[in-house]
PDB file of N, CA and C in Angstrom:
ATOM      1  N   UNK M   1       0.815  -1.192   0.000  1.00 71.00           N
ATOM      2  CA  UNK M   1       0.000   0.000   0.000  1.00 71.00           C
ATOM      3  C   UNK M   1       0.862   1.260   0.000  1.00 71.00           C
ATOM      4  N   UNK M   2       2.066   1.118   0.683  1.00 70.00           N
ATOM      5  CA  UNK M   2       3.081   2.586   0.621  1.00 70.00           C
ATOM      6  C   UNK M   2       3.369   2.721  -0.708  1.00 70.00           C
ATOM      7  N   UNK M   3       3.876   1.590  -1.427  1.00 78.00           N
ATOM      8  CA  UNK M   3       4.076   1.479  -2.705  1.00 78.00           C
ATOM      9  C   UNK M   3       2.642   2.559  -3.628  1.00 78.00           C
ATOM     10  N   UNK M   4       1.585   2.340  -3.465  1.00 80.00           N
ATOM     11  CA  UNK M   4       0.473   2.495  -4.141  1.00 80.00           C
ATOM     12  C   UNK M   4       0.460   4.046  -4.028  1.00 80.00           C
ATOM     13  N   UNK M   5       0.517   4.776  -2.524  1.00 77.00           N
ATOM     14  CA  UNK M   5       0.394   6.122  -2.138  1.00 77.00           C
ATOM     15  C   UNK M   5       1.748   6.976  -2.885  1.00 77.00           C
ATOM     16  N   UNK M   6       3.077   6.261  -3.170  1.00 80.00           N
ATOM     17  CA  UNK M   6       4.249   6.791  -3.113  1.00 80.00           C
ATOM     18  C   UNK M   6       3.932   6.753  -4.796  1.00 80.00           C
ATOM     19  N   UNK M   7       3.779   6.653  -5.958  1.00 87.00           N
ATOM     20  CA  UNK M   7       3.149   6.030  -6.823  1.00 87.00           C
ATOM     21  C   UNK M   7       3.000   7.456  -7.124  1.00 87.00           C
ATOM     22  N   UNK M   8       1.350   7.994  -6.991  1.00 86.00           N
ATOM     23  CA  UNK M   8       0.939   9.367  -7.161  1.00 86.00           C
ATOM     24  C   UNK M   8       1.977  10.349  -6.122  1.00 86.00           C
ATOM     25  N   UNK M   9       2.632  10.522  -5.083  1.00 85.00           N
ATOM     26  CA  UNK M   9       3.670  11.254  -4.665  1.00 85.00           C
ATOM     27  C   UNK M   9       4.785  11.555  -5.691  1.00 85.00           C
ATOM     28  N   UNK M  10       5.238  10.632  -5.926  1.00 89.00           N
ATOM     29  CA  UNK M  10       5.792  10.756  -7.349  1.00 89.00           C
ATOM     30  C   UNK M  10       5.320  11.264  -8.345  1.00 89.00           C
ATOM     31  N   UNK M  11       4.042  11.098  -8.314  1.00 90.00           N
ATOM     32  CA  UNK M  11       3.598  12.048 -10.208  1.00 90.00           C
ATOM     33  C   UNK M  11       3.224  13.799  -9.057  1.00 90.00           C
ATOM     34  N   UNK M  12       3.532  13.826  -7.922  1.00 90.00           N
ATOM     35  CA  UNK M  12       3.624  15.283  -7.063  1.00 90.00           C
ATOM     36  C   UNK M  12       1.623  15.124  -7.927  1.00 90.00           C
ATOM     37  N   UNK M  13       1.184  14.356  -6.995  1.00 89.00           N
ATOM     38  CA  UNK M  13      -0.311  14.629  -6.888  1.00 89.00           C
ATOM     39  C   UNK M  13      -0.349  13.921  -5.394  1.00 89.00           C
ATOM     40  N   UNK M  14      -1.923  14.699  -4.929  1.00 86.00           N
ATOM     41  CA  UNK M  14      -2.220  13.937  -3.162  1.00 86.00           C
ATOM     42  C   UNK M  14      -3.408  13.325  -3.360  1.00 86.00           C
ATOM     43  N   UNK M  15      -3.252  12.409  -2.453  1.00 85.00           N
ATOM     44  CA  UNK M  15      -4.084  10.935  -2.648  1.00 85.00           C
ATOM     45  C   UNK M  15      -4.812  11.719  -1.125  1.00 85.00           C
ATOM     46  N   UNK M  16      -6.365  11.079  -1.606  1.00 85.00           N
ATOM     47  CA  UNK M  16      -7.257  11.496  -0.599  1.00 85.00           C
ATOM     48  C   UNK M  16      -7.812  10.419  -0.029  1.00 85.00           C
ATOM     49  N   UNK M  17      -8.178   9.730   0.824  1.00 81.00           N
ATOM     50  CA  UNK M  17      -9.594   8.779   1.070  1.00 81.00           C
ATOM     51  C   UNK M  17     -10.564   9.218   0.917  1.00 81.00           C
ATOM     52  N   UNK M  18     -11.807   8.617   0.966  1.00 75.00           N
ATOM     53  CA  UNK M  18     -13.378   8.785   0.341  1.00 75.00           C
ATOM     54  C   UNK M  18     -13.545  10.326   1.442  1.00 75.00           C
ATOM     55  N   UNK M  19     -13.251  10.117   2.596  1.00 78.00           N
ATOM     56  CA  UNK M  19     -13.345  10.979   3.675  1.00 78.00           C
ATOM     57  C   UNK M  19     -12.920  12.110   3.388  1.00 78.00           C
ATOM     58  N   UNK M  20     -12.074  12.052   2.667  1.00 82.00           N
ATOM     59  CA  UNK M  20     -11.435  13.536   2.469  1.00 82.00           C
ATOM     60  C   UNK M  20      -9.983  13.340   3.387  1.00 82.00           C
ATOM     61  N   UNK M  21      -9.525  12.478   3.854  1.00 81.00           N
ATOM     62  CA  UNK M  21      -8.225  12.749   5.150  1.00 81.00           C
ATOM     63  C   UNK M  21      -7.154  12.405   3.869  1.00 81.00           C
ATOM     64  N   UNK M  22      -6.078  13.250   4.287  1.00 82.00           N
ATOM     65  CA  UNK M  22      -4.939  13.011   3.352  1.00 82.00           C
ATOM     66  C   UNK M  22      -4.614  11.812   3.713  1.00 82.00           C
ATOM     67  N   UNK M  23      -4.061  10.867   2.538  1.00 80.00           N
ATOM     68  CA  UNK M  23      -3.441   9.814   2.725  1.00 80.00           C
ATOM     69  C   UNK M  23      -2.043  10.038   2.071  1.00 80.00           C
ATOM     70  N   UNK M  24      -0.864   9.334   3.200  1.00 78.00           N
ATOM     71  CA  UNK M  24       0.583   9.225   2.687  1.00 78.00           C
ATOM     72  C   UNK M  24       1.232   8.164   2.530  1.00 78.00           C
ATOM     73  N   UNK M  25       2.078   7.981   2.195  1.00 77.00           N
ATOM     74  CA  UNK M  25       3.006   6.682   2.527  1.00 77.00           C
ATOM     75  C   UNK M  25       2.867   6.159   3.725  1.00 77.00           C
ATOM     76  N   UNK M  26       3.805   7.087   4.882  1.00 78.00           N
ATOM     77  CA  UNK M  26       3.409   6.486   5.952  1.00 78.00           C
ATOM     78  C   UNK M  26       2.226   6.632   6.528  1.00 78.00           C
ATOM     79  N   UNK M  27       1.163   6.650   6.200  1.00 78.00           N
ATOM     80  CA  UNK M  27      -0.198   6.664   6.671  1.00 78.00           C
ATOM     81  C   UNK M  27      -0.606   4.949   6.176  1.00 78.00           C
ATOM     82  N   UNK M  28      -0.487   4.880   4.649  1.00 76.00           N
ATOM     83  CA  UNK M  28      -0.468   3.826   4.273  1.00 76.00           C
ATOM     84  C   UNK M  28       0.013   2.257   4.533  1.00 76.00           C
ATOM     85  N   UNK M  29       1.526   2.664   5.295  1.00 75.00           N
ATOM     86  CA  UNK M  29       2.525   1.854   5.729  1.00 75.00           C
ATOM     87  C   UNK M  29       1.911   0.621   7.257  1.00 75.00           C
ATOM     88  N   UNK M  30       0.847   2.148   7.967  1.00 76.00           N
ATOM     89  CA  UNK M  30       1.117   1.978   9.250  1.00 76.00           C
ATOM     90  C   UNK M  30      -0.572   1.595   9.747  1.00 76.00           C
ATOM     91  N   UNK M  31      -1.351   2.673   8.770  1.00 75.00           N
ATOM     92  CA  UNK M  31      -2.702   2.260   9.633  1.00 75.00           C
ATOM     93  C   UNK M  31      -3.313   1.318   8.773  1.00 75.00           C
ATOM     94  N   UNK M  32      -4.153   0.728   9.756  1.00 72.00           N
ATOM     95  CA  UNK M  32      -4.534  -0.558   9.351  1.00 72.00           C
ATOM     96  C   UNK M  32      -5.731  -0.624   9.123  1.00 72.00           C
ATOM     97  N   UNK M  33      -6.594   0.275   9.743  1.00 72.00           N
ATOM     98  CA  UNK M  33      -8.399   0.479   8.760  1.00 72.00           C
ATOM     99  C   UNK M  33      -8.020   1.892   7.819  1.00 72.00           C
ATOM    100  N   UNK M  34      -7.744   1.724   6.966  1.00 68.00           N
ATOM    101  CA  UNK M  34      -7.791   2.476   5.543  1.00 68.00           C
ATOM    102  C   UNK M  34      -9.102   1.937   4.494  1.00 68.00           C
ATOM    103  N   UNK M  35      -9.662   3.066   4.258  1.00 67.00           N
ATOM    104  CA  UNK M  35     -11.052   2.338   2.759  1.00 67.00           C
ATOM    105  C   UNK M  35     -10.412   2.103   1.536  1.00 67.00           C
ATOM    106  N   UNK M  36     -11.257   1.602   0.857  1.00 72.00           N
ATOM    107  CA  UNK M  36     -10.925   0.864  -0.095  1.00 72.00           C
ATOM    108  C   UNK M  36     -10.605   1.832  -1.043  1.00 72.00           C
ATOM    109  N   UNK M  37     -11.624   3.033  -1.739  1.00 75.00           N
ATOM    110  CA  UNK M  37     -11.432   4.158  -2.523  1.00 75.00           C
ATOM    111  C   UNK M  37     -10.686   5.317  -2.412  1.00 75.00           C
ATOM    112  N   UNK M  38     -10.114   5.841  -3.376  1.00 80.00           N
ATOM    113  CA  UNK M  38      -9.266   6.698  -3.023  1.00 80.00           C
ATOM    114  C   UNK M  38      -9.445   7.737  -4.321  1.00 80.00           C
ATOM    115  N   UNK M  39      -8.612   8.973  -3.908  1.00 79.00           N
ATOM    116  CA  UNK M  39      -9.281  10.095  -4.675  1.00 79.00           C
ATOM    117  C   UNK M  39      -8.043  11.091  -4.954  1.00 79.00           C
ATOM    118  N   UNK M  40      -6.987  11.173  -6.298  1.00 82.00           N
ATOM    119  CA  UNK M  40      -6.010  11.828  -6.165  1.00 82.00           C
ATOM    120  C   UNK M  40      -6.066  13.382  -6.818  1.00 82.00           C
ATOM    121  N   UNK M  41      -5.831  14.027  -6.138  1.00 82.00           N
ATOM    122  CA  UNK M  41      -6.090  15.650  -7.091  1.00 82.00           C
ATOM    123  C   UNK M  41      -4.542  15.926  -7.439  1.00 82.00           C
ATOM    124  N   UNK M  42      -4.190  16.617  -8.087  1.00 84.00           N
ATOM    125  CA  UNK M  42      -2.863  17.231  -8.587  1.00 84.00           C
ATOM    126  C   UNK M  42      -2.286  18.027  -7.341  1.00 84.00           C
ATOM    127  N   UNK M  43      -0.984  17.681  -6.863  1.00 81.00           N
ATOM    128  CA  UNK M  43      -0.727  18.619  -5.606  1.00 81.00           C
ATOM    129  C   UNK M  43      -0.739  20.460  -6.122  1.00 81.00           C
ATOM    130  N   UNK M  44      -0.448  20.511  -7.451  1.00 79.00           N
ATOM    131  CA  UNK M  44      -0.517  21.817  -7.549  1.00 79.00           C
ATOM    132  C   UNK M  44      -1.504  22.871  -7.125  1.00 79.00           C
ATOM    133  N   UNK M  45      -3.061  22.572  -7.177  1.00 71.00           N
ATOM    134  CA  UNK M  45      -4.252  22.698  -7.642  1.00 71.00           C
ATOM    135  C   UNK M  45      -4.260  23.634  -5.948  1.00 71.00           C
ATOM    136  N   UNK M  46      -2.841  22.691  -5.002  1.00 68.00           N
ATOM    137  CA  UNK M  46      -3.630  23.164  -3.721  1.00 68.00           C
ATOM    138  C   UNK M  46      -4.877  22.899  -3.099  1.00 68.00           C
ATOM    139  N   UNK M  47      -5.707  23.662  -2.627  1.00 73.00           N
ATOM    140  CA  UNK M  47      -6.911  23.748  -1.915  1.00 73.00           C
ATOM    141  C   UNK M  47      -7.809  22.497  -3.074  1.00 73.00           C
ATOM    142  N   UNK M  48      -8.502  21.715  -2.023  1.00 76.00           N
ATOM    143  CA  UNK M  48      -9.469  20.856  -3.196  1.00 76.00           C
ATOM    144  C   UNK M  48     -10.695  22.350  -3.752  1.00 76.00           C
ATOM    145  N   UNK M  49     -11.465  21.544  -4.800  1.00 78.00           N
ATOM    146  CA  UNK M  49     -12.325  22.462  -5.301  1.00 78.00           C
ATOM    147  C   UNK M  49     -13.572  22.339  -4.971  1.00 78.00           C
ATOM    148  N   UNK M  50     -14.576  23.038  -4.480  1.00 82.00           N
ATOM    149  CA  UNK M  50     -15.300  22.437  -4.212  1.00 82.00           C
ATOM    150  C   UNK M  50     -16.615  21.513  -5.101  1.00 82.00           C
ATOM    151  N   UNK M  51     -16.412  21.264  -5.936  1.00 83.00           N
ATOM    152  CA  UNK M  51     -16.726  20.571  -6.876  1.00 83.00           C
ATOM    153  C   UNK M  51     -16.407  18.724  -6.251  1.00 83.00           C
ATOM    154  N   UNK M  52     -14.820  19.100  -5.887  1.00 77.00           N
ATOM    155  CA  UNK M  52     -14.488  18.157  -6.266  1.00 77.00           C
ATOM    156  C   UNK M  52     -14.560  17.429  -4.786  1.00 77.00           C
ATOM    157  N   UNK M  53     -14.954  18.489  -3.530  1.00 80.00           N
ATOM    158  CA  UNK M  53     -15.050  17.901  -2.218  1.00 80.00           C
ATOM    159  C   UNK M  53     -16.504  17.356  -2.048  1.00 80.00           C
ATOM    160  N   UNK M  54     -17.698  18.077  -2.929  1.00 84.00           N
ATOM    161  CA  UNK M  54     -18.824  17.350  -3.066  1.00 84.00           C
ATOM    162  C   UNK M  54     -19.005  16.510  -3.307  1.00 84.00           C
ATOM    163  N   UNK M  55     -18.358  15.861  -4.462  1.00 82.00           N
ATOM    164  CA  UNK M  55     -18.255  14.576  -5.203  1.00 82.00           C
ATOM    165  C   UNK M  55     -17.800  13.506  -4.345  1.00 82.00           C
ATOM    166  N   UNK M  56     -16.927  14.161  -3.755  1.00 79.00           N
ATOM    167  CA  UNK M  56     -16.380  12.859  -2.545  1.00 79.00           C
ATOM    168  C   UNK M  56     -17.425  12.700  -1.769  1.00 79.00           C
ATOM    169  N   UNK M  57     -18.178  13.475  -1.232  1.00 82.00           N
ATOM    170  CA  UNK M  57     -19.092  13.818  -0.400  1.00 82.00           C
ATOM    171  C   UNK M  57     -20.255  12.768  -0.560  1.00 82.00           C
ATOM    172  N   UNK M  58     -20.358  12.753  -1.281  1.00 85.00           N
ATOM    173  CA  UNK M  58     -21.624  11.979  -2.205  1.00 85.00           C
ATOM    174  C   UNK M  58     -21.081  10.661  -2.500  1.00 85.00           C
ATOM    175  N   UNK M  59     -20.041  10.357  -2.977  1.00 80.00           N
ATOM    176  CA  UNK M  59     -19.503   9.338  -2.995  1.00 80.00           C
ATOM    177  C   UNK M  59     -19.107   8.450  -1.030  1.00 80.00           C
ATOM    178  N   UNK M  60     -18.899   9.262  -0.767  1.00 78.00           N
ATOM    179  CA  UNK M  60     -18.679   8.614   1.357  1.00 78.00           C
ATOM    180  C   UNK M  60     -19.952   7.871   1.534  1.00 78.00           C
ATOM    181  N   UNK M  61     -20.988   9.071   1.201  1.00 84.00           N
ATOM    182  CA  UNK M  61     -22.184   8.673   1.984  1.00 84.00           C
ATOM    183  C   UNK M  61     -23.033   7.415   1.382  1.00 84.00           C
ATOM    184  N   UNK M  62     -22.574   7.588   0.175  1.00 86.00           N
ATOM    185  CA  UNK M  62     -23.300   6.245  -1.211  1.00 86.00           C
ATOM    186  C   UNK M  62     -22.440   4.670  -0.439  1.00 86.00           C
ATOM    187  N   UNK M  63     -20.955   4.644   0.387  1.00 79.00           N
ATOM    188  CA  UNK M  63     -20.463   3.904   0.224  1.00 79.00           C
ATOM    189  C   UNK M  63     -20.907   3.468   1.822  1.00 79.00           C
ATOM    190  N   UNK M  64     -20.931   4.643   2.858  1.00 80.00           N
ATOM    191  CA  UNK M  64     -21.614   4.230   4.194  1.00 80.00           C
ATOM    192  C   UNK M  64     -22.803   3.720   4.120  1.00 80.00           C
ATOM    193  N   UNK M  65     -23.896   3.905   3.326  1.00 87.00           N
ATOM    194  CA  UNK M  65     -25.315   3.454   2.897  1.00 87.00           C
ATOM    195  C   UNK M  65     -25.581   1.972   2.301  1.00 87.00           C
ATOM    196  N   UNK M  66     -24.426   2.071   1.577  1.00 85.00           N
ATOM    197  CA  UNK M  66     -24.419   0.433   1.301  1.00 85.00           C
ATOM    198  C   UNK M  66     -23.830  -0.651   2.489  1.00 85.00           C
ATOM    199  N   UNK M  67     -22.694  -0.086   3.244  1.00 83.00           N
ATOM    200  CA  UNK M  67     -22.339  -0.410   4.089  1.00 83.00           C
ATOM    201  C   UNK M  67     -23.076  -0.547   5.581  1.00 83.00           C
ATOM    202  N   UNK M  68     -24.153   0.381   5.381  1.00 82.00           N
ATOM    203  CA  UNK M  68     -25.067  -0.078   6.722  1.00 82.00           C
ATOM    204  C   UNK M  68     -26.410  -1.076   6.168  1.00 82.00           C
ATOM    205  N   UNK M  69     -26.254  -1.450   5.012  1.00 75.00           N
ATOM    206  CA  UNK M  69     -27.394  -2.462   4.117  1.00 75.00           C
ATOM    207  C   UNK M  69     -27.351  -3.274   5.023  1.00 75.00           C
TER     208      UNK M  69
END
């Protein structure tokens, strides 16, 4: 999984979880409930957009909903 996060670090983009919490290498390395989806924006871009924090938004709650089925 560090492999996977370090991956987009390398193309200098940040990997998000569905949640929105930054995910890193060592985030990846170490914690052990991480979700399955993940969400990379360009590190340049800075600040997410909010476009693009809705979408996650909508996407969390679609994946908690199935998950409380």
């Amino acid at each position: 999984m560090a492999e996977f996060s370090g991956f987009f670090e390398d193309l200098d983009y940040t990997l998000y979880d569905i949640f929105l919490n930054k995910v890193t290498r060592r985030r990846m390395a170490y914690d052990k409930f991480l979700p399955s989806y993940y969400l990379a924006c360009p590190a340049e871009r800075g600040e997410l957009a909010p476009e693009f924090i809705a979408g996650a938004e909508a996407v969390a709650q679609e994946f908690m909903d199935k998950a409380e089925a």
